[in-house]
PDB file of C-alpha atoms and ligand atoms in Angstrom:
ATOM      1  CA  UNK A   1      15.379  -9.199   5.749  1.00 42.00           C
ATOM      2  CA  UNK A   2      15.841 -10.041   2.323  1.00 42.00           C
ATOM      3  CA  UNK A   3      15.959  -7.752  -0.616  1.00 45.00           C
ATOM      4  CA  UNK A   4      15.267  -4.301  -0.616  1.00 49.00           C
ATOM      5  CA  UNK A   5      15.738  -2.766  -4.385  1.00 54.00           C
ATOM      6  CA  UNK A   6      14.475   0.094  -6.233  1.00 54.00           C
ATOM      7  CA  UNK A   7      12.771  -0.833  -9.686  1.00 54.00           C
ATOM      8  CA  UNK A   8      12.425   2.968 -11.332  1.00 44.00           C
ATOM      9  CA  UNK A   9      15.914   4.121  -9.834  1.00 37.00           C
ATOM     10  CA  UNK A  10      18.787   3.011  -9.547  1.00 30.00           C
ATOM     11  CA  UNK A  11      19.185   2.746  -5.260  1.00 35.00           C
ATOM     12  CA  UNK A  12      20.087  -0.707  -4.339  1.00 33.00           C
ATOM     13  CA  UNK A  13      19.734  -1.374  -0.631  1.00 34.00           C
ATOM     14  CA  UNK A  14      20.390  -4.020   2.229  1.00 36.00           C
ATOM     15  CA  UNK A  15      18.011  -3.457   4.929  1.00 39.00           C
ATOM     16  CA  UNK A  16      18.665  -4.828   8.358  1.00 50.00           C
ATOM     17  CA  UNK A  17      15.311  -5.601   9.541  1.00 74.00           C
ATOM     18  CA  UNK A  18      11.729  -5.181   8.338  1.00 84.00           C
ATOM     19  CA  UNK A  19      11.155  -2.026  10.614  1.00 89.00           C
ATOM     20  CA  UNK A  20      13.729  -0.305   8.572  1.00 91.00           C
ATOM     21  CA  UNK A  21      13.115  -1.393   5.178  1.00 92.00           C
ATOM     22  CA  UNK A  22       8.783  -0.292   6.097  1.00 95.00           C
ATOM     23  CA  UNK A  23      10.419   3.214   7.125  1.00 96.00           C
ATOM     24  CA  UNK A  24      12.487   3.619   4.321  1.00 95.00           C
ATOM     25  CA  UNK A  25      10.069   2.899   1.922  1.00 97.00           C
ATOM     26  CA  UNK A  26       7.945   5.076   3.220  1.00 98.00           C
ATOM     27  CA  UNK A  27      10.570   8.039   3.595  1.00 98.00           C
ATOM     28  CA  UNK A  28      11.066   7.439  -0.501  1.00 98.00           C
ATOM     29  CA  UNK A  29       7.249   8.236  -0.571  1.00 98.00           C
ATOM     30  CA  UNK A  30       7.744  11.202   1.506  1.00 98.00           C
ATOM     31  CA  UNK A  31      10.714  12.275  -0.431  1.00 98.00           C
ATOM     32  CA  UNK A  32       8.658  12.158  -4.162  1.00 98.00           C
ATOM     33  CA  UNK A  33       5.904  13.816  -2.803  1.00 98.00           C
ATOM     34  CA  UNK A  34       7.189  16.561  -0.727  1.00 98.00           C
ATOM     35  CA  UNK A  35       6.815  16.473   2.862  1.00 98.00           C
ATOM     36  CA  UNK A  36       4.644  19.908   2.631  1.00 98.00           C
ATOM     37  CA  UNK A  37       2.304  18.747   0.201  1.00 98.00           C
ATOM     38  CA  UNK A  38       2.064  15.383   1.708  1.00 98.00           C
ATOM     39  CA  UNK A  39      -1.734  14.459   3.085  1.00 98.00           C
ATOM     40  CA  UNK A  40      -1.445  10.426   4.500  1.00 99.00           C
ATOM     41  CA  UNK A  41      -4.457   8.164   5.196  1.00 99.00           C
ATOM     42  CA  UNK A  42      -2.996   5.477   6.865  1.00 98.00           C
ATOM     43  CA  UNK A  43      -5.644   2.496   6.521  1.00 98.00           C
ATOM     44  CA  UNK A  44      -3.580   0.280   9.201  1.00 98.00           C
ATOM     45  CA  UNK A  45      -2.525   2.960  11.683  1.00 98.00           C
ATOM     46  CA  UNK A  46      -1.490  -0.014  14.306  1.00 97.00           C
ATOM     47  CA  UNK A  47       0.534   1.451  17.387  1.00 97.00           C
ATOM     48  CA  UNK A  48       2.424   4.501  15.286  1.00 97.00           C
ATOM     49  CA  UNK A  49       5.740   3.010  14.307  1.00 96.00           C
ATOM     50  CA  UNK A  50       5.511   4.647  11.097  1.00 97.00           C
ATOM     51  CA  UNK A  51       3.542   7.709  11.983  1.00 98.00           C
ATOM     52  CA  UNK A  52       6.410   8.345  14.665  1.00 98.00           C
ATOM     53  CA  UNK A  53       9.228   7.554  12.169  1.00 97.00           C
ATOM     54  CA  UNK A  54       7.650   9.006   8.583  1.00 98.00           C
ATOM     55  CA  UNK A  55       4.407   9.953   8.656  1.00 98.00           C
ATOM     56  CA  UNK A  56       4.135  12.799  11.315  1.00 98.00           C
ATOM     57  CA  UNK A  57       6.256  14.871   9.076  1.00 98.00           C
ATOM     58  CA  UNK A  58       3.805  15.299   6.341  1.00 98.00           C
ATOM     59  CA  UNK A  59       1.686  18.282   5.522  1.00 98.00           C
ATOM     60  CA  UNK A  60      -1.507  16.248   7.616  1.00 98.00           C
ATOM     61  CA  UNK A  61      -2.247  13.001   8.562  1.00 98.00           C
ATOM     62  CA  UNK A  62      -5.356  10.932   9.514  1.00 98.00           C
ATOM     63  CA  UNK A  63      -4.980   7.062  10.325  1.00 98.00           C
ATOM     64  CA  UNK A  64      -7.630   4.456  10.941  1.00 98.00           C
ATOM     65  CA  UNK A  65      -7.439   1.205  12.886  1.00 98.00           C
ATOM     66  CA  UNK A  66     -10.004  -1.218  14.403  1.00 97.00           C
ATOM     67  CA  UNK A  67      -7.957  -1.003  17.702  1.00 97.00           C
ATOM     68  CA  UNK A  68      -8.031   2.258  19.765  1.00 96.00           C
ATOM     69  CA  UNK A  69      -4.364   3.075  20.753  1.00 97.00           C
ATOM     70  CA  UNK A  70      -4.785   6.117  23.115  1.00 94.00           C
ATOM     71  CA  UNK A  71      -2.246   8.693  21.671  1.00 96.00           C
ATOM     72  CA  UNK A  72      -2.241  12.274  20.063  1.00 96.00           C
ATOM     73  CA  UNK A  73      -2.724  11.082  16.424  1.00 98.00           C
ATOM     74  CA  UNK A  74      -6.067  11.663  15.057  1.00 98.00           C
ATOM     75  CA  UNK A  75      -7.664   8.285  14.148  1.00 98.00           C
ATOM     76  CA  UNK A  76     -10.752   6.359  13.105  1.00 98.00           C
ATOM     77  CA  UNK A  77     -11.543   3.688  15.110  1.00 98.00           C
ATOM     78  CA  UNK A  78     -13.256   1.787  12.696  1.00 98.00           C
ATOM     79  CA  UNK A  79     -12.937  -0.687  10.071  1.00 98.00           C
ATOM     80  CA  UNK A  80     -10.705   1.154   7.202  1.00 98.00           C
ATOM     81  CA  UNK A  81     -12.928  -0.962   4.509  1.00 98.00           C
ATOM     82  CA  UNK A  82     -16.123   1.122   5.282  1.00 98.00           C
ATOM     83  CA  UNK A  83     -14.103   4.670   6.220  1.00 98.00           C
ATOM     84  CA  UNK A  84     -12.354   4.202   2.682  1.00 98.00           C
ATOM     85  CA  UNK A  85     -15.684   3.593   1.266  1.00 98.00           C
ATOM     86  CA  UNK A  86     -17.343   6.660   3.025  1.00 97.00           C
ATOM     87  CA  UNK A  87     -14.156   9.674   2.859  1.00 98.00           C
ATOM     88  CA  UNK A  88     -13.519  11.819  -0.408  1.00 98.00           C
ATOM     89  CA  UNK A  89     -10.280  10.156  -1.357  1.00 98.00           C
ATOM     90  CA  UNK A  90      -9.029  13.191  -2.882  1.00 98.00           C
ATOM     91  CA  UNK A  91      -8.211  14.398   0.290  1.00 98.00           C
ATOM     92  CA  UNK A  92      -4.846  12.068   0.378  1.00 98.00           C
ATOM     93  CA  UNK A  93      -2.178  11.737  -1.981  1.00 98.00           C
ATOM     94  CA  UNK A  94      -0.660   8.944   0.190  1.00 99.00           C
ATOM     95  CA  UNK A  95      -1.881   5.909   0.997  1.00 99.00           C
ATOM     96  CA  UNK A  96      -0.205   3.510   3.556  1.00 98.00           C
ATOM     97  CA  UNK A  97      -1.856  -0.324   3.420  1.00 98.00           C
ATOM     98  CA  UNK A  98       0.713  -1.911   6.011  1.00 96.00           C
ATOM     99  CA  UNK A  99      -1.850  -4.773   6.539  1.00 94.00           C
ATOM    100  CA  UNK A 100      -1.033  -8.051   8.090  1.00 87.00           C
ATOM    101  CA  UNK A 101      -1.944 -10.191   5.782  1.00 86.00           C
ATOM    102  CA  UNK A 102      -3.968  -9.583   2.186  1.00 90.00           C
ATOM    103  CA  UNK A 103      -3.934  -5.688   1.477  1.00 96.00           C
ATOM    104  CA  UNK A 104      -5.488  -6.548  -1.971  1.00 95.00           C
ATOM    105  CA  UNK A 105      -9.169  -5.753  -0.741  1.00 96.00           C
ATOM    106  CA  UNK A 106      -8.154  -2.251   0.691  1.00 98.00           C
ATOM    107  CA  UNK A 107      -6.075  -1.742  -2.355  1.00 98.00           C
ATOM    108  CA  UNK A 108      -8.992  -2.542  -4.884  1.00 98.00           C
ATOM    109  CA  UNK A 109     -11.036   0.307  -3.077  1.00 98.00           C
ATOM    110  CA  UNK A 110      -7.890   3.329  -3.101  1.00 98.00           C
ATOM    111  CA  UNK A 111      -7.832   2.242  -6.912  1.00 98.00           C
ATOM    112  CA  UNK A 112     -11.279   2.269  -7.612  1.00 98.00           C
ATOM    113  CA  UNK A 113     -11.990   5.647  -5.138  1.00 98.00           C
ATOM    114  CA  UNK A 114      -9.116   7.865  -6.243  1.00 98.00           C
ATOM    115  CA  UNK A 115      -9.231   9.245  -9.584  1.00 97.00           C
ATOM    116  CA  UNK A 116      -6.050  10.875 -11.178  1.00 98.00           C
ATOM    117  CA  UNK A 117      -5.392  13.919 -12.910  1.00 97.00           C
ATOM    118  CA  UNK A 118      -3.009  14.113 -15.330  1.00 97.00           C
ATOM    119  CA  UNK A 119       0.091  15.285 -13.761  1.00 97.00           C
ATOM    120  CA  UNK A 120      -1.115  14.238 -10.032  1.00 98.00           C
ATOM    121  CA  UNK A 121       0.759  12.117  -8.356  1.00 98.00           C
ATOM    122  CA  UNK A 122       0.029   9.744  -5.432  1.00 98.00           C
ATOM    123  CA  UNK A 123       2.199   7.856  -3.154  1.00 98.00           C
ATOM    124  CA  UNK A 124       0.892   3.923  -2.020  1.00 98.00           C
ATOM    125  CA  UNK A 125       2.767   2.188   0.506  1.00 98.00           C
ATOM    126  CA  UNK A 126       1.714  -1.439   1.224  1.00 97.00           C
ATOM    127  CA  UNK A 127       2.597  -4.935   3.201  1.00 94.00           C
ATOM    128  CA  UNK A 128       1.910  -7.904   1.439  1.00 90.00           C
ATOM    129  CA  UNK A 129       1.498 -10.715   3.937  1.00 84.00           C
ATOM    130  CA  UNK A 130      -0.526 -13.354   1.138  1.00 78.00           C
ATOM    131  CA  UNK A 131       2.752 -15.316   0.399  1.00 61.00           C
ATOM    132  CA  UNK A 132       1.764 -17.980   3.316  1.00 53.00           C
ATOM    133  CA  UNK A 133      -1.810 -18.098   2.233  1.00 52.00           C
ATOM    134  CA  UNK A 134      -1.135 -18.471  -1.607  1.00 55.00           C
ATOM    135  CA  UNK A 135       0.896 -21.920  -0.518  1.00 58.00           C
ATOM    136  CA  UNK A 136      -2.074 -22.684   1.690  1.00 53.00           C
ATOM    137  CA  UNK A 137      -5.421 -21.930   0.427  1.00 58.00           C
ATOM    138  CA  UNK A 138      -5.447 -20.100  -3.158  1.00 66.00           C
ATOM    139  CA  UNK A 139      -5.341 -16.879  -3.701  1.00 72.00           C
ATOM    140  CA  UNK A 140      -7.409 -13.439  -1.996  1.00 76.00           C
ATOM    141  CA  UNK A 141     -10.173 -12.960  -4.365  1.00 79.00           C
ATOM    142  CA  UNK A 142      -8.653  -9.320  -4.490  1.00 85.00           C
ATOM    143  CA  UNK A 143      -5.731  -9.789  -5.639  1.00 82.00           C
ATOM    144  CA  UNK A 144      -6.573 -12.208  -8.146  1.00 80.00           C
ATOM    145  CA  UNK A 145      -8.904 -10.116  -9.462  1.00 85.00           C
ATOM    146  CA  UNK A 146      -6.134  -7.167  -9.813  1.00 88.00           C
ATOM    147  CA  UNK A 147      -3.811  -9.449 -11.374  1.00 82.00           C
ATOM    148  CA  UNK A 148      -6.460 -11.063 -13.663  1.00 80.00           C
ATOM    149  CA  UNK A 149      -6.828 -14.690 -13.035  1.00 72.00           C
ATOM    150  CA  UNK A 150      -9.094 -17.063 -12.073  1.00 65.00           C
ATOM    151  CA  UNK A 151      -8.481 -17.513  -7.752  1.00 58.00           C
ATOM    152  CA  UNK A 152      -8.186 -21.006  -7.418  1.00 59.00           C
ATOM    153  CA  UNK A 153      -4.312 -21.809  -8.133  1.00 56.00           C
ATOM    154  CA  UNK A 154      -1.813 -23.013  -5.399  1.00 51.00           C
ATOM    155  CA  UNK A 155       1.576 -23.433  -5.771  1.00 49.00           C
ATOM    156  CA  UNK A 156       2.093 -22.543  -9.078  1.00 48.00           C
ATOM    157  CA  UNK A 157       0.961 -19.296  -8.351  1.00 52.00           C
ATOM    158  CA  UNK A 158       3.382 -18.925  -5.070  1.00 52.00           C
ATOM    159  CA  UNK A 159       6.159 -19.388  -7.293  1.00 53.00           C
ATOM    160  CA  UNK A 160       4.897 -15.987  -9.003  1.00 74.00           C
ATOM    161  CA  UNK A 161       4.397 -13.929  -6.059  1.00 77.00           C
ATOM    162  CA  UNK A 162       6.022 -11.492  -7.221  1.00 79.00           C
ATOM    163  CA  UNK A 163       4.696 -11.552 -10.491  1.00 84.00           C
ATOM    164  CA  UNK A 164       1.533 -11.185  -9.331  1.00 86.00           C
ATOM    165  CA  UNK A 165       2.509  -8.167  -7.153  1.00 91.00           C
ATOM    166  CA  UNK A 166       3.872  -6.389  -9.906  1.00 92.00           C
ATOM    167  CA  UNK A 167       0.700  -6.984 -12.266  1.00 94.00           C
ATOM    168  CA  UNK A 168      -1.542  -5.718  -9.269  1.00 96.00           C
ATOM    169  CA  UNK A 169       0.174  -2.949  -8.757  1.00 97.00           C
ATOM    170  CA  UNK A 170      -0.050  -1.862 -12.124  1.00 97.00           C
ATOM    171  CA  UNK A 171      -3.691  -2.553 -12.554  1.00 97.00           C
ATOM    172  CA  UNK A 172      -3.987  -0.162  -9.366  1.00 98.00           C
ATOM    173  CA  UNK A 173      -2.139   2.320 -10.992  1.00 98.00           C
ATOM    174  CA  UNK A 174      -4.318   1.780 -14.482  1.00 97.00           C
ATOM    175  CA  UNK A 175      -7.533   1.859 -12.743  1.00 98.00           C
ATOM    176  CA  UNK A 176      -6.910   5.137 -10.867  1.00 98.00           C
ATOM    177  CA  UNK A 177      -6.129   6.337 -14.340  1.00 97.00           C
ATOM    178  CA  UNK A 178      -2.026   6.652 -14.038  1.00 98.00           C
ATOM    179  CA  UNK A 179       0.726   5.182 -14.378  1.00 97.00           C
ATOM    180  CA  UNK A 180       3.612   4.006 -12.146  1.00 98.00           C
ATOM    181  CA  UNK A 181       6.636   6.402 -12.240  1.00 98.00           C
ATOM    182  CA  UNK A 182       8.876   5.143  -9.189  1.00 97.00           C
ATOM    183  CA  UNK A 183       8.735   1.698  -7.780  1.00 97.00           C
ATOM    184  CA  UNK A 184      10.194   0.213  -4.480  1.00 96.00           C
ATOM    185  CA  UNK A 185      10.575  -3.452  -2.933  1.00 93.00           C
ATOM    186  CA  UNK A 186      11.649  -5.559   0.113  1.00 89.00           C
ATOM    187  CA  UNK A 187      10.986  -8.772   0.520  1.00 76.00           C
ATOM    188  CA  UNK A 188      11.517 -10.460   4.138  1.00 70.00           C
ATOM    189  CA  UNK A 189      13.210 -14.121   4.341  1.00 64.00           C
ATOM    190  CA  UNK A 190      12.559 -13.921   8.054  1.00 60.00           C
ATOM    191  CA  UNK A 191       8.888 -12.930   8.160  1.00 59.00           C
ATOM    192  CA  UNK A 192       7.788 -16.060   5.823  1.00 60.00           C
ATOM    193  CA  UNK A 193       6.979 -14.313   2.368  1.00 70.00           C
ATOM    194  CA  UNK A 194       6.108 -11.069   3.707  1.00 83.00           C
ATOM    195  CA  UNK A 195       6.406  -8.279   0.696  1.00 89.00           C
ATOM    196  CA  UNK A 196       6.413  -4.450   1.094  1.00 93.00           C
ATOM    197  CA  UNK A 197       5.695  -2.177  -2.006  1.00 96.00           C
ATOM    198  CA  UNK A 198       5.885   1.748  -2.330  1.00 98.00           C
ATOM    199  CA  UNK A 199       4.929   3.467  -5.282  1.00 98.00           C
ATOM    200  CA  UNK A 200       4.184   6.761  -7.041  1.00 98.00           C
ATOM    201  CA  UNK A 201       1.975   7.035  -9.588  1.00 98.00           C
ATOM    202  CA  UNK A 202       1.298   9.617 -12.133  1.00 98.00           C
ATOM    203  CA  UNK A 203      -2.110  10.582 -13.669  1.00 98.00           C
ATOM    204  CA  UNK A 204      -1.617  10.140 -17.696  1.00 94.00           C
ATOM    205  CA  UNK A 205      -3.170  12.287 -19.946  1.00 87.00           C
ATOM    206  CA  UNK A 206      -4.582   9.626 -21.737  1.00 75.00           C
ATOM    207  CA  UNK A 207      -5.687   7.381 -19.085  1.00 66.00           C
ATOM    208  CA  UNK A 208      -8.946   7.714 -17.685  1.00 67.00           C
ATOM    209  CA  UNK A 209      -9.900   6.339 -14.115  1.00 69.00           C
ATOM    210  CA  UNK A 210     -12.121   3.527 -13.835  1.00 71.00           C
ATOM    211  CA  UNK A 211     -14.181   4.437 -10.543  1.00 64.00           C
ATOM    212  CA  UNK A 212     -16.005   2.005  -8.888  1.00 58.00           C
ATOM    213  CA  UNK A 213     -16.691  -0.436  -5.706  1.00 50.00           C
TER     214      UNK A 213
HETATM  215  C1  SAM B 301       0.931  -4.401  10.825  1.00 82.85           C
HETATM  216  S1  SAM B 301      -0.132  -3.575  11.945  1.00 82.85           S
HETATM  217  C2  SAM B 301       0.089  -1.899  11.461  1.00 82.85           C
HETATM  218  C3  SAM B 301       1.284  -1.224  12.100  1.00 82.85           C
HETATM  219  C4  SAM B 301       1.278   0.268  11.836  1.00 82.85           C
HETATM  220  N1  SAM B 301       1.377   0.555  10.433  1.00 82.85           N
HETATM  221  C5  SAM B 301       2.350   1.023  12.608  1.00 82.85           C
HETATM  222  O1  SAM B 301       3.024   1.851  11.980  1.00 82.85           O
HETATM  223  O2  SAM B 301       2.526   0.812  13.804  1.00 82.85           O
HETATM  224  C6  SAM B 301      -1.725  -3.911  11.302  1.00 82.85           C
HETATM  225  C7  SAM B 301      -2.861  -3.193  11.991  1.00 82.85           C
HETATM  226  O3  SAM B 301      -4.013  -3.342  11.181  1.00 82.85           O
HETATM  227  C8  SAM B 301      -5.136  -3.309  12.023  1.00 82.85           C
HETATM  228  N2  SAM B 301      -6.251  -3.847  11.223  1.00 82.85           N
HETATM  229  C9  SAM B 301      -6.405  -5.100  10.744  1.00 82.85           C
HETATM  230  N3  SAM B 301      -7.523  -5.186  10.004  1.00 82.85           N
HETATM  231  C10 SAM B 301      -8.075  -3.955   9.984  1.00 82.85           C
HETATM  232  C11 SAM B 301      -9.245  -3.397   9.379  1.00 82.85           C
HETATM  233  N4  SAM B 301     -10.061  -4.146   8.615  1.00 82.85           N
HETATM  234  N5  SAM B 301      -9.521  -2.097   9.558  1.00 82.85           N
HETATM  235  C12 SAM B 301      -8.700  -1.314  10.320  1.00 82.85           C
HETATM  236  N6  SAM B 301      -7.570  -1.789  10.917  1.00 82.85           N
HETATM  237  C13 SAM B 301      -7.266  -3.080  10.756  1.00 82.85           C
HETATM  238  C14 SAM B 301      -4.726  -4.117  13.234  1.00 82.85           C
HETATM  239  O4  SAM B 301      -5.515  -3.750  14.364  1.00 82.85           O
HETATM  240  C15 SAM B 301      -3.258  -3.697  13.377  1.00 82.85           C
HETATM  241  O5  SAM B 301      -3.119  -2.646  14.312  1.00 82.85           O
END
């Protein structure tokens, strides 16, 4: 494991793997929103290791996975593209987007799907697993659109990974009509280029959501 820093606060931390650095993230999420008032969509919901470590403290919580994994958690079995599409958003105020590899599609619906009101806040946690394809093939159509720039650069673009991360995160934040008031980061030197990102963000009284897709 790399890096794991807070941007908003001043927390510096070394974590010693990925696993711990996902779940501590997440725990700051927890933390800011209050584990009472906490509702979690989990778009990945995988095998649980975050439900079991984070998530099954909060208020209620509803994952969704293409995979079945037979256990007490209530889940849609489905792809989280269309249930994301279909679900009242408003129902969450934390979103966890521990994809694989591009979250940026997922991410483009929360954004465009969950309007802010001024004063609301909502928690996003989300793996970044793009690095390897940025070297390889361009850029997810997603995220460049979040970031603003044409999709077609290579390298150059690797170079500003986390640039770009940064930008699209704050476009997320702009388009649910909010801004971001704590930020967190790890970056893995083990997993090749794998980022993971928590935020808050805060619906500004003079920022209106853009809804959408
Ligand atoms: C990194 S794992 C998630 C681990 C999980 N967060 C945990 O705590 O155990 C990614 C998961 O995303 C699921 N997945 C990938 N694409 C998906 C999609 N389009 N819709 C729903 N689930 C998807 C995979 O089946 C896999 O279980």
């Amino acid at each position: 494991m790399g890096s794991f820093s807070s941007i908003t606060g001043a927390k510096k931390h070394n974590a010693a793997s990925a696993l711990s650095a996902k779940v501590e993230l997440r725990r700051n999420i927890l933390d800011a929103i209050g584990a009472e008032r906490a509702h979690v969509f989990d778009a990945y919901s995988g095998p649980g290791a975050m439900h079991a470590a984070v998530w099954s403290k909060a208020a209620t919580y509803v994952g969704c996975d293409e995979e079945w994994f037979r256990d007490e958690r209530r889940v849609f079995v489905a792809d989280n593209q269309l249930v994301l599409r279909t679900l009242d958003l408003k129902a969450f105020n934390v979103f966890d987007l521990d994809a694989y590899g591009s979250p940026w599609e997922v991410a483009t619906i929360v954004a465009a799907r969950r309007g802010l009101t001024p004063g609301e806040r909502v928690g996003i946690a989300l793996t970044d697993g793009t690095d390897l394809r940025l070297k390889m093939s361009g850029v997810p159509h997603a995220f460049a659109r979040l970031v603003g720039m044409p999709a077609r650069s290579t390298k150059l673009v690797n170079r500003s990974h986390d640039l770009m991360a940064s930008k699209a995160l704050g476009e997320m934040a702009r388009r649910m009509g909010g801004r971001i008031v704590r930020r967190w980061v790890a970056s893995s030197t083990i997993k090749a280029g794998m980022q993971y990102h928590a935020m808050i963000v805060e619906g500004c009284p003079d920022t209106q959501a853009i809804s959408g897709s």
